Coordinates of C-alpha atoms in Angstrom, one line a residue:
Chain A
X1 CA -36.1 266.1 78.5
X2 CA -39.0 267.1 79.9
X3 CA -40.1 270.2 82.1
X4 CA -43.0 270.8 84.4
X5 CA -43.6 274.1 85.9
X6 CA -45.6 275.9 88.2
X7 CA -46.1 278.7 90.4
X8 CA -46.6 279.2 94.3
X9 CA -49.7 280.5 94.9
X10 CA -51.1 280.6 91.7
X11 CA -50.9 276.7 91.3
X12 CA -47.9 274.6 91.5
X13 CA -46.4 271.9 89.5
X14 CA -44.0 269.1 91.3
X15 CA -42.1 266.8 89.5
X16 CA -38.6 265.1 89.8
X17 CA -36.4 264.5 87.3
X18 CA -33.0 263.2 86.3
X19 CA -31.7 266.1 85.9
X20 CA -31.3 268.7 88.6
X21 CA -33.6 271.9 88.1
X22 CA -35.9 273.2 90.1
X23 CA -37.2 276.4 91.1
X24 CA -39.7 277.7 93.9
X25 CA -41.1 280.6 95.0
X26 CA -44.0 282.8 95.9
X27 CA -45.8 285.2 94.0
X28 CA -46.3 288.1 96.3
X29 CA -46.4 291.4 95.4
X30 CA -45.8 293.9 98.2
X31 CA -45.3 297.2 97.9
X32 CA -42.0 296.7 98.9
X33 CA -41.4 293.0 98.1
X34 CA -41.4 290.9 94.8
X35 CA -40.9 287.2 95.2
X36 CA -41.0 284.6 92.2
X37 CA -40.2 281.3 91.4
X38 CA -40.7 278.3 89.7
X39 CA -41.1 274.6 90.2
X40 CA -39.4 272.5 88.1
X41 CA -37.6 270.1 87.3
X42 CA -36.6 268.0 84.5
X43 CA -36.3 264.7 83.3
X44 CA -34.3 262.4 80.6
X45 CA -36.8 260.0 80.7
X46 CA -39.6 260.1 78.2
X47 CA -42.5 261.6 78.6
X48 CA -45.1 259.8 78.4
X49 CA -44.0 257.0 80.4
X50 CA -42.1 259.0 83.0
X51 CA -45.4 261.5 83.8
X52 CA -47.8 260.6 86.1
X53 CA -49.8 263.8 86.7
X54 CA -52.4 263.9 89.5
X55 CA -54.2 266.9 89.3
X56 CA -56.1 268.2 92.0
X57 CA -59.6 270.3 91.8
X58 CA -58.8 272.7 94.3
X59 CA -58.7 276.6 94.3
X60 CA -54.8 276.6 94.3
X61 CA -54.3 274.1 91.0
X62 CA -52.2 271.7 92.4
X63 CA -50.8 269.7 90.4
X64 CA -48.1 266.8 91.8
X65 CA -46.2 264.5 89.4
X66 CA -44.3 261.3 90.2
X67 CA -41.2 260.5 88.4
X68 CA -38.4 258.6 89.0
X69 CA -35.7 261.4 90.0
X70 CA -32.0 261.7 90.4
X71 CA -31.8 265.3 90.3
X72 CA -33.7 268.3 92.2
X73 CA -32.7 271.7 93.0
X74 CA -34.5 274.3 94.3
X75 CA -34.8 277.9 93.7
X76 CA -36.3 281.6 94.8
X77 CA -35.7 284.4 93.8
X78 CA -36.3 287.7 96.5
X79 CA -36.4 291.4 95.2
X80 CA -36.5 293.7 97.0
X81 CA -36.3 297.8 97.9
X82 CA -35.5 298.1 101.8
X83 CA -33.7 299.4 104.4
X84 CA -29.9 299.4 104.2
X85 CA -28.9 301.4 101.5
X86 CA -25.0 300.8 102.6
X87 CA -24.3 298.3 99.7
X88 CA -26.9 299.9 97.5
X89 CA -25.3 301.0 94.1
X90 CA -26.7 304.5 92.7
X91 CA -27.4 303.3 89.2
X92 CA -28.3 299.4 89.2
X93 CA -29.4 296.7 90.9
X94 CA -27.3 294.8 93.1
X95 CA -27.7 290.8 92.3
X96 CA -26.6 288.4 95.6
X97 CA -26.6 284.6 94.8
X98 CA -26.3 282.3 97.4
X99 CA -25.5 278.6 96.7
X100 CA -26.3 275.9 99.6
X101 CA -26.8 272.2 98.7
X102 CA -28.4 269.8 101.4
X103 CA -26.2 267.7 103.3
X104 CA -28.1 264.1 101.7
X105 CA -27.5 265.6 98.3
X106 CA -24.4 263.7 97.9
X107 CA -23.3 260.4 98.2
X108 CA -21.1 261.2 101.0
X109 CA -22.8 263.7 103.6
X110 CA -22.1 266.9 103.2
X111 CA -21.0 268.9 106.3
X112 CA -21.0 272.2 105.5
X113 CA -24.2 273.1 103.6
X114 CA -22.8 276.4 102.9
X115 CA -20.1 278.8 103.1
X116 CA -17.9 276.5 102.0
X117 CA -15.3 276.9 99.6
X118 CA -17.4 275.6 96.9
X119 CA -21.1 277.1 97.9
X120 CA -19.2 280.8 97.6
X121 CA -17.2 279.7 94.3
X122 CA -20.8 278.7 92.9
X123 CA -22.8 281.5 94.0
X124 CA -20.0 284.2 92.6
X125 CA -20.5 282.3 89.7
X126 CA -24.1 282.6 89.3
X127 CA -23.9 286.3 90.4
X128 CA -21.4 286.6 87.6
X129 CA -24.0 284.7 85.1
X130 CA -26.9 287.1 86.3
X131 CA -25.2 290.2 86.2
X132 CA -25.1 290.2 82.8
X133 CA -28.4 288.9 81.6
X134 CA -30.6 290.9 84.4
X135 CA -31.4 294.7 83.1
X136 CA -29.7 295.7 86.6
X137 CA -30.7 299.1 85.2
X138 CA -33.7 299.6 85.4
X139 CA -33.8 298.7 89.1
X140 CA -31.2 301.0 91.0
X141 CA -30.4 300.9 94.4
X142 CA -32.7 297.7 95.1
X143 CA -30.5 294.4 95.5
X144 CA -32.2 291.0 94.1
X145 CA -31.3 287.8 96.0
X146 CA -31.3 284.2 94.5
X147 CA -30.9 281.5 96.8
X148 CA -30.1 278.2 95.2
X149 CA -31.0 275.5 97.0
X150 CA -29.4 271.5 95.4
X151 CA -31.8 268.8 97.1
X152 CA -29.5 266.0 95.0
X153 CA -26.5 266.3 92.7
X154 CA -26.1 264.1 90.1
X155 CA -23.8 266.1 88.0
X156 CA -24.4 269.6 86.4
X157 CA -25.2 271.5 89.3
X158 CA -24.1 274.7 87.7
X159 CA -26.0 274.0 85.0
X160 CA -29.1 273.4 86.4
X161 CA -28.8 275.9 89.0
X162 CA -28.3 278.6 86.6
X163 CA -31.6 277.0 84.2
X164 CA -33.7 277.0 87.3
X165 CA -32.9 280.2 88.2
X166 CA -33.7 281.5 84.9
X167 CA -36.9 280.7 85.4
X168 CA -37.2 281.7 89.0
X169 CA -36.2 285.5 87.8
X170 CA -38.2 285.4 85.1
X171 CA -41.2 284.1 87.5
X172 CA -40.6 287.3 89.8
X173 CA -40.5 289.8 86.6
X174 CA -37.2 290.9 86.8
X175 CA -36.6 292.1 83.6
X176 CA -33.6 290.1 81.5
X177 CA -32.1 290.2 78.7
X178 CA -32.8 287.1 77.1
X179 CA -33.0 282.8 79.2
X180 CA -30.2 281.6 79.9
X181 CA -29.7 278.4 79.5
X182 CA -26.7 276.0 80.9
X183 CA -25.2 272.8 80.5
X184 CA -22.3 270.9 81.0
X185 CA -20.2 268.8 78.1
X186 CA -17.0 267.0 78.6
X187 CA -14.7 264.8 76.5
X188 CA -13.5 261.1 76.7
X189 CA -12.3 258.8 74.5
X190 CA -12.6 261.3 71.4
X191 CA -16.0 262.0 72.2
X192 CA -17.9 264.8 73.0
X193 CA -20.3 264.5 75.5
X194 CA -23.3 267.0 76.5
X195 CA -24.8 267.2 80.3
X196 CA -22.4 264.8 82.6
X197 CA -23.8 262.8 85.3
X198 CA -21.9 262.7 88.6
X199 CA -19.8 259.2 87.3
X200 CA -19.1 260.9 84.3
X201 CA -17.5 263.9 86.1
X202 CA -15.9 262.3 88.6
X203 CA -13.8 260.0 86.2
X204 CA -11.4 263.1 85.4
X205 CA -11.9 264.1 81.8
X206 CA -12.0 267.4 80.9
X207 CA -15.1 269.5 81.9
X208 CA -16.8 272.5 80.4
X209 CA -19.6 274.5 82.3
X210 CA -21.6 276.9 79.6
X211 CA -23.9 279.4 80.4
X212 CA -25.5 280.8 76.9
X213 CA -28.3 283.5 76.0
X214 CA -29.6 281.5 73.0
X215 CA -31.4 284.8 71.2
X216 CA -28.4 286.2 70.6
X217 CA -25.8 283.3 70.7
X218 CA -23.7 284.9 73.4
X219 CA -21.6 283.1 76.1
X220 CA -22.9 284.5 79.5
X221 CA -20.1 282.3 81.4
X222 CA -17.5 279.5 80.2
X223 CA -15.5 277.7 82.9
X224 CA -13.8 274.6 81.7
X225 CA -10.6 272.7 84.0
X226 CA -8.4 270.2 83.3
X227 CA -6.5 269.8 80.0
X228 CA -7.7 270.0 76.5
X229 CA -6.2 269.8 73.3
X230 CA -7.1 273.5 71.3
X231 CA -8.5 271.1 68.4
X232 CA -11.1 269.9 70.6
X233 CA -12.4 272.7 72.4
X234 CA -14.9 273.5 69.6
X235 CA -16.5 270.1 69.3
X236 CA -16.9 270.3 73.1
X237 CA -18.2 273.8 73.2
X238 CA -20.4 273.1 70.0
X239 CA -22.1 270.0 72.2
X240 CA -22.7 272.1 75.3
X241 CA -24.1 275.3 73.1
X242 CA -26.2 272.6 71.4
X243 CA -27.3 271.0 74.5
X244 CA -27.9 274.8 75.9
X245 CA -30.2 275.5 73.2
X246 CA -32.0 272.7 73.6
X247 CA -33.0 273.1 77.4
X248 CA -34.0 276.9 75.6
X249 CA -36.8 275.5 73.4
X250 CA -37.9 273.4 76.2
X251 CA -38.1 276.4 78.6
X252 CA -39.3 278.9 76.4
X253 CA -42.2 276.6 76.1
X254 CA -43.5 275.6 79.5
X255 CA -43.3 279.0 80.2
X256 CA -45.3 280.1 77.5
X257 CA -48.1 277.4 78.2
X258 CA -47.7 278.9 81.8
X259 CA -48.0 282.2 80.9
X260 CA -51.7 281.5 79.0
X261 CA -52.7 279.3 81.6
Chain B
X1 CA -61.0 297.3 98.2
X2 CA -60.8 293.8 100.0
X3 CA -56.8 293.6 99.1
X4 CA -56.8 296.9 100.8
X5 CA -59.1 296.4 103.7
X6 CA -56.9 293.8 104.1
X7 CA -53.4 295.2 104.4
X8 CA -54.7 298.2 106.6
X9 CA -56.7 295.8 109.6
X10 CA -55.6 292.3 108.8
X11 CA -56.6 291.3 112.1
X12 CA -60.2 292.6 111.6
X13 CA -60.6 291.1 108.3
X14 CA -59.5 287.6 109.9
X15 CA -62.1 288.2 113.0
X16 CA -64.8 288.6 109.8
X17 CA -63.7 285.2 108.6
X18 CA -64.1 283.9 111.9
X19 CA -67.3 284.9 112.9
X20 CA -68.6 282.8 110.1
X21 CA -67.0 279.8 111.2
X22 CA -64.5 279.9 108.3
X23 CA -61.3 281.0 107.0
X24 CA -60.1 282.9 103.8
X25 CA -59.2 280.2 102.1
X26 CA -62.0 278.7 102.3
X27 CA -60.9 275.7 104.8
X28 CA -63.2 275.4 108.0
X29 CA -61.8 275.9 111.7
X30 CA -61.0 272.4 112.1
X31 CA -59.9 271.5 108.6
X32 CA -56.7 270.7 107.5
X33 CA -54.8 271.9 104.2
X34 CA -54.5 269.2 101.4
X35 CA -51.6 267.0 102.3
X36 CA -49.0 265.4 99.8
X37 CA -46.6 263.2 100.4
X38 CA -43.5 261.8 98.4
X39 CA -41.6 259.4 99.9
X40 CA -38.1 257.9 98.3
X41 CA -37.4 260.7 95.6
X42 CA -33.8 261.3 96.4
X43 CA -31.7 259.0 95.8
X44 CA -28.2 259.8 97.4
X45 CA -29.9 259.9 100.4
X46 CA -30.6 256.5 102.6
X47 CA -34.5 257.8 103.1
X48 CA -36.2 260.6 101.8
X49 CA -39.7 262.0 102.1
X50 CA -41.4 265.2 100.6
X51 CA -44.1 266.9 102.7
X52 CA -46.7 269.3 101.4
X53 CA -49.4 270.7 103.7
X54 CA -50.6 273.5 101.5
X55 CA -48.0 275.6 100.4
X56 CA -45.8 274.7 103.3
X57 CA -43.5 272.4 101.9
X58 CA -40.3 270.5 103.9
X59 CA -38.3 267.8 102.4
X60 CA -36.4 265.4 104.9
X61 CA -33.4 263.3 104.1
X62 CA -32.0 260.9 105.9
X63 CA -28.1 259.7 105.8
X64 CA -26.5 257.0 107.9
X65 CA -23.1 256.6 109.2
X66 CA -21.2 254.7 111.3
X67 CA -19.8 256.0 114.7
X68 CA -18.8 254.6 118.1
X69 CA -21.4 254.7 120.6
X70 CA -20.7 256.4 124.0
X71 CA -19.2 254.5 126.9
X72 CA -22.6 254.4 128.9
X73 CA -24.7 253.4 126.5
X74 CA -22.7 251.2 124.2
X75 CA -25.4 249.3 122.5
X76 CA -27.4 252.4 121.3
X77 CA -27.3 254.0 118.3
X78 CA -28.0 257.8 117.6
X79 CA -31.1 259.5 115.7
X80 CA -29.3 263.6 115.0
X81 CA -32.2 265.2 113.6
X82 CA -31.6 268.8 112.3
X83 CA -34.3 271.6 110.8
X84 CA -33.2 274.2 108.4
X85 CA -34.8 277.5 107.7
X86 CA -32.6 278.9 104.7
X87 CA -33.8 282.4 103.3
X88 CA -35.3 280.1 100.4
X89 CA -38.2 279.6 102.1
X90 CA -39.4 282.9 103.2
X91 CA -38.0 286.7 103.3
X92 CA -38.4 286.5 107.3
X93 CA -35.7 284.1 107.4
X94 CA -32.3 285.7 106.5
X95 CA -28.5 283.5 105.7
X96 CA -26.3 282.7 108.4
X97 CA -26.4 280.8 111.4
X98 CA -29.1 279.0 112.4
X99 CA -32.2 281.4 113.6
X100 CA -34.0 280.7 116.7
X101 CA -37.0 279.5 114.9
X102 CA -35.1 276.8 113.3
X103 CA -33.0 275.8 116.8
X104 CA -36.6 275.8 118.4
X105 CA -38.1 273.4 115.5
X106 CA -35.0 271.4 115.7
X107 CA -35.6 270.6 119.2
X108 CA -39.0 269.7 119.2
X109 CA -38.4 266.6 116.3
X110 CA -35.6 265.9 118.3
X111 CA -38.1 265.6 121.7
X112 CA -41.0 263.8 119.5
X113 CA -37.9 261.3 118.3
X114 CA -36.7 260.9 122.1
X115 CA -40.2 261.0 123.3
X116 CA -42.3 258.7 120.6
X117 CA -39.3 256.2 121.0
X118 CA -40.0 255.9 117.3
X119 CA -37.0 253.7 116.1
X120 CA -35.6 251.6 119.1
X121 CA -32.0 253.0 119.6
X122 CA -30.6 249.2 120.2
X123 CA -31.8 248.5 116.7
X124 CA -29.5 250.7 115.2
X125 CA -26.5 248.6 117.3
X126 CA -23.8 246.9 114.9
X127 CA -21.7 245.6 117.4
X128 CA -22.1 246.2 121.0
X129 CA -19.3 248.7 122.3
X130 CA -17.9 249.3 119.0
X131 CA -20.1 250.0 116.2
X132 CA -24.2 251.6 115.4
X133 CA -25.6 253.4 113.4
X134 CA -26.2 256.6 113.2
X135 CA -29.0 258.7 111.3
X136 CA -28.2 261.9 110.7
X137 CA -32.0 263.5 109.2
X138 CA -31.8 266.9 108.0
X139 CA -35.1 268.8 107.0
X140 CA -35.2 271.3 105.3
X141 CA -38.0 274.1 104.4
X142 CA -38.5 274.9 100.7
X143 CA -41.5 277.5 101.3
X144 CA -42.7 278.5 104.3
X145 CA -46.6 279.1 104.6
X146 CA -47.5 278.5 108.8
X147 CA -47.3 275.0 110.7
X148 CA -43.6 274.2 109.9
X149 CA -43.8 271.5 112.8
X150 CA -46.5 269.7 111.9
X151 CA -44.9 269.5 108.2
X152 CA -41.9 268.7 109.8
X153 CA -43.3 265.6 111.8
X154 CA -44.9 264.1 109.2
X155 CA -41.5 264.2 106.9
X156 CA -39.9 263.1 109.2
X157 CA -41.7 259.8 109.9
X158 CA -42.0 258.8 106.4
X159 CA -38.1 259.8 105.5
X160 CA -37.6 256.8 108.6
X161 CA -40.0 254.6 106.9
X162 CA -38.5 254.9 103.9
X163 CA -34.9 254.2 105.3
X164 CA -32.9 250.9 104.3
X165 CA -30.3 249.8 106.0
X166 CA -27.7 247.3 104.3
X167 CA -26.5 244.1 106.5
X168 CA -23.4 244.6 108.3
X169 CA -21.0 242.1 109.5
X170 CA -18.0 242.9 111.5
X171 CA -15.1 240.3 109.7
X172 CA -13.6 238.9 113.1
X173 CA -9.9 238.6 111.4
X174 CA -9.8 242.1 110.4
X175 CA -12.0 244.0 113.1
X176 CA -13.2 246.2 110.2
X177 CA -17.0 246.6 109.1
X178 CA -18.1 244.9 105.9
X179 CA -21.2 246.1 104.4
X180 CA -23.7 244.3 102.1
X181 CA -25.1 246.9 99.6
X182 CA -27.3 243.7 98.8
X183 CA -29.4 243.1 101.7
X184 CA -31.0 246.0 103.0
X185 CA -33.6 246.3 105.7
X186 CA -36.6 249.0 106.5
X187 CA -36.3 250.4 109.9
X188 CA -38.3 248.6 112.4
X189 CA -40.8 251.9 113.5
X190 CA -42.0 251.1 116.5
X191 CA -44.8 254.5 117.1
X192 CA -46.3 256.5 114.2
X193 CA -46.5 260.0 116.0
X194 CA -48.2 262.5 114.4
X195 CA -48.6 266.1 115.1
X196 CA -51.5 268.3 114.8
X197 CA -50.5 272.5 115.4
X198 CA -53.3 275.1 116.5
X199 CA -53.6 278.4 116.4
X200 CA -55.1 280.5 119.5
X201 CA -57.1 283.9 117.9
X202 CA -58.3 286.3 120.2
X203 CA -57.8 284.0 123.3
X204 CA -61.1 282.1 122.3
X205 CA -60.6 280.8 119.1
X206 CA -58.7 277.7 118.3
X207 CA -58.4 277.1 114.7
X208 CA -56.3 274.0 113.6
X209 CA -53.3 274.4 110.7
X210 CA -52.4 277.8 110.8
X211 CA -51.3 279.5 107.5
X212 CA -48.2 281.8 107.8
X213 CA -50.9 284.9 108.1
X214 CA -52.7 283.2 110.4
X215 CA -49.6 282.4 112.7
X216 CA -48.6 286.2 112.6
X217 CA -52.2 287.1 113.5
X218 CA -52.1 284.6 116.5
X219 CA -52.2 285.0 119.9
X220 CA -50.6 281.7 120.6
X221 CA -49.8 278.3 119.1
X222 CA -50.5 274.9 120.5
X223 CA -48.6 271.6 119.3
X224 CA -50.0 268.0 120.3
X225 CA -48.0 264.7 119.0
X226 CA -50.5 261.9 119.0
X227 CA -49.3 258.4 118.8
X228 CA -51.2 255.3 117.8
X229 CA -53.3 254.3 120.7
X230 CA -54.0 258.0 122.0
X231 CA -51.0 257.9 123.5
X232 CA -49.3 261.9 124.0
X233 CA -46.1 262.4 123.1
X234 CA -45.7 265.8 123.4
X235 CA -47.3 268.9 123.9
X236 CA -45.7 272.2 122.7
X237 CA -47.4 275.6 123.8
X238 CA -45.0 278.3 123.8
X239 CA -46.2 280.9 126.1
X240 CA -49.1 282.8 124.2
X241 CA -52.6 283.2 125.7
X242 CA -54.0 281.2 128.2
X243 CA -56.3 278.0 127.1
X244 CA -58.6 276.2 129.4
X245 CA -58.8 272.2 130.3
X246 CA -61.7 272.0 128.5
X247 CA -60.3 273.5 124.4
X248 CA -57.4 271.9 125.8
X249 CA -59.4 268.4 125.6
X250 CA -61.0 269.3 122.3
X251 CA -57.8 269.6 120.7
X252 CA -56.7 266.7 122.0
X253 CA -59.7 264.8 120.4
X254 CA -58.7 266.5 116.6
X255 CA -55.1 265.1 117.2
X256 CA -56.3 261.9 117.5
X257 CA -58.4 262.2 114.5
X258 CA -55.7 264.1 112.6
X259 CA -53.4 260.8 113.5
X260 CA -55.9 259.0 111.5
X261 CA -55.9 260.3 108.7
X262 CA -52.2 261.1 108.5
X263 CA -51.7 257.5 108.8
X264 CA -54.7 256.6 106.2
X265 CA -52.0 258.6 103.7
X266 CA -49.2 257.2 104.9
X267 CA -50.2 253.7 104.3
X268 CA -51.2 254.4 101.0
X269 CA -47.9 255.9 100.0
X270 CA -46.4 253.3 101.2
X271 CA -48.3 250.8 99.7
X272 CA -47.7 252.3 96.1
X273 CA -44.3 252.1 96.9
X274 CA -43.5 248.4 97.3
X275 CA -43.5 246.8 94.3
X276 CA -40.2 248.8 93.0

């Protein structure tokens, strides 16, 4: 798997990859107004063939790769102190998440980009996932927004929404508790398998969605449907935590390498 | 103390820039930001194309259907081009229905589409009376920095060019549409229009790609979509202060060198893209 991530503003990285994360967003800092985000995606093919980067010498370090993608998603994250202090809470943050994929993200066109059955069910999902790795406290009566964009789906969507937003939060310095990281595992034929594509989900098997915070081991979010024999469940959960941790060390890097760049 | 000089008299800070004959950034009055394109990225989509122009970045996706052409023109098919401004893009833009902004920017690619007669409807005909095609191309903005439309243009032309069409054939026995995932065609694009946005400071000063603080600081925006041979397609000045024949011409001569070079890119891209 491979990652490539930049900032808005500061420089910008572009790449697609076959697996659908992304994150965008700008650095301004306002009085009033944070804004992060990353760029990212990331790939399953190899590096060194997949990556094509062209860098550009210009003030704003753009850098553009080229890769032969199946899966984009975009994210930004939005804090902010203002107005309407209606929904504010007295003691923490409030975290909104709002899920919208692009009508050509799917095989079939999507009418409703959002507010959907399945856009809501997403973005409570992902609120549910933030709420408990963002230090909401330290931020009262101020409400962070994450808006979730899917360009394609290809599988994992919760997953990859959930690692791209990672890194858009952490890219607006919002303080959390830890990454967390997601993927998806499933099991056919006796077989437990990490990160499903779209084929893969659609032919019925079980499906687990796993949202972790490696430091620490916890399980930020499990969602699994359809049946599964008890016996099973740990193999499948042990792939998707395995997976999770994984996308971790691959995060934790680029945005360390980011961070001293 | 510039940050700050800034924030208190941003419109004084810009006239500073200007005297000078430059701009913050760096960029000259009639220079455009670096422009990336990506063309064919997504793949569940029939066409796809990634615009960059600067920061501003839109991404168009194109998805064909059938449908059953109206009764009075029954050998056309339909383009349905739609823009989307989600809050993603910037903190002026807030969830819900579509903003005016957005309905405004829809229009206009769906006047440049009528206008440019860029695809030739009767091409996207199946069968007469009972079957076309119909490409539904939905852009939408990932980040918002100034000259959406321009951005918008440009995406969606090389989306179109990207598009592939497979062969349909309409079995006579069954009256039902077989399609060929096999054979697919490019779009025949007739016109290559190309838009080039302005910026009106002052009521003097016209400087060309506006940057999101430079559209707030404007006293008007101009639009011109060029085609190939000089050809206007349309001209989009909303209100705004007043311009005169003459700036009116010299923007007229930057579109037409804008075309140029949009097309230099575009042909490139394209080129690079062939062989797969």
């Amino acid at each position: 798997m491979f990652v490539n991530l930049g900032w808005q503003g500061m420089g910008q990285g572009w790449t697609q990859g076959s697996q659908l994360k992304g994150a965008r967003g700008r650095h301004m800092q306002d009085r009033e107004r944070k804004t992060g985000g990353f760029v990212l995606e990331v790939t399953q093919l190899p590096l060194a063939e997949a990556l094509k980067v062209e860098g550009e010498a210009d003030p704003q370090r753009t850098v553009e790769c080229e890769l032969e993608g199946v899966g984009l998603a975009h994210v930004s994250v939005l804090f902010q102190i203002r107005g309407s202090r209606a929904r504010a809470l007295p003691d923490r943050a409030l975290v909104n998440c709002q899920y919208s994929s692009a009508t050509f993200s799917t095989g079939e066109r999507k009418r409703r980009p959002h507010g959907d059955r399945k856009s809501c069910e997403m973005g409570l999902q992902l609120r549910q996932t933030f709420e408990a790795a963002i230090l909401t406290q330290l931020h009262p009566r101020s409400q962070i927004d994450i808006y979730v964009q899917v360009l394609q789906a290809d599988g994992g969507t919760y997953a990859a929404c959930v690692n791209a937003a990672t890194l858009a939060v952490l890219d607006a310095g919002i303080p959390m508790r830890d990454f967390v990281c997601a993927c998806s595992a499933g099991f056919v034929d006796g077989t437990a398998l990490a990160d499903l594509s779209h084929v893969e989900e659609a032919a019925g098997g079980p499906q687990l969605a796993l949202a972790l915070l490696p430091a620490s081991g916890q399980i930020a979010l499990l969602e699994m449907d359809a049946r599964l024999h008890e016996d099973h469940l740990e193999r499948v959960l042990e792939a998707a935590a395995q997976a999770a941790r994984d996308v971790h060390t691959l995060l934790d890097r680029v945005v360390r390498q980011h961070v001293r760049e | 103390m510039a940050a700050g000089f800034k924030t208190v008299e941003p419109l004084e800070y810009y006239r500073r820039f200007l005297k000078e004959n430059c701009r913050p950034d760096g960029r000259e009055l009639g220079e455009f930001r670096t422009t990336t394109v990506n063309i064919g990225s997504i793949s569940t989509a029939d066409g796809s194309a990634l615009v960059k122009l600067g920061n501003t970045t839109v991404i168009c996706g194109v998805k064909a259907e059938f449908a059953a052409p109206s009764t009075d023109a029954p050998d056309k098919g339909y383009v349905v081009p739609n823009v989307d401004l989600p809050p993603l893009c910037s903190s002026r833009f807030r969830s819900g229905p579509p903003g005016e902004e957005a309905q405004v920017a829809s229009q206009f690619i769906a006047d440049v589409i009528e206008n440019s007669q860029i695809i030739q409807k009767e091409d996207l005909c199946i069968s007469p009376g009972k079957l076309v095609w119909v490409l539904y191309c939905d852009l939408i903005c990932l980040d918002y920095d100034g000259n959406i439309l321009d951005a918008c243009t440009f995406a969606l032309l090389a989306a179109l060019k990207n598009v592939q069409l497979p062969e349909v054939t309409i079995n006579e026995e069954t009256a039902l549409a077989e399609v060929n995932l096999k054979k697919k065609s490019y779009l025949n694009i007739r016109t290559h229009p190309v838009a080039t946005s302005f910026a009106v400071f002052d009521d003097t000063l016209l400087i060309v790609d506006p940057t999101g603080e430079e559209e707030h600081l404007a006293t008007g925006t101009l639009t011109i979509v060029m085609d190939e041979e000089g050809k206007l397609c349309c001209l989009h000045k909303p209100g705004g202060s007043g311009l005169t024949g003459a700036k009116l011409q010299d923007c007229m001569s930057r579109a037409v060198t804008r075309h140029k070079e949009v097309k230099k890119l575009m042909d490139e891209v394209i080129k690079s893209m062939k062989p797969k």
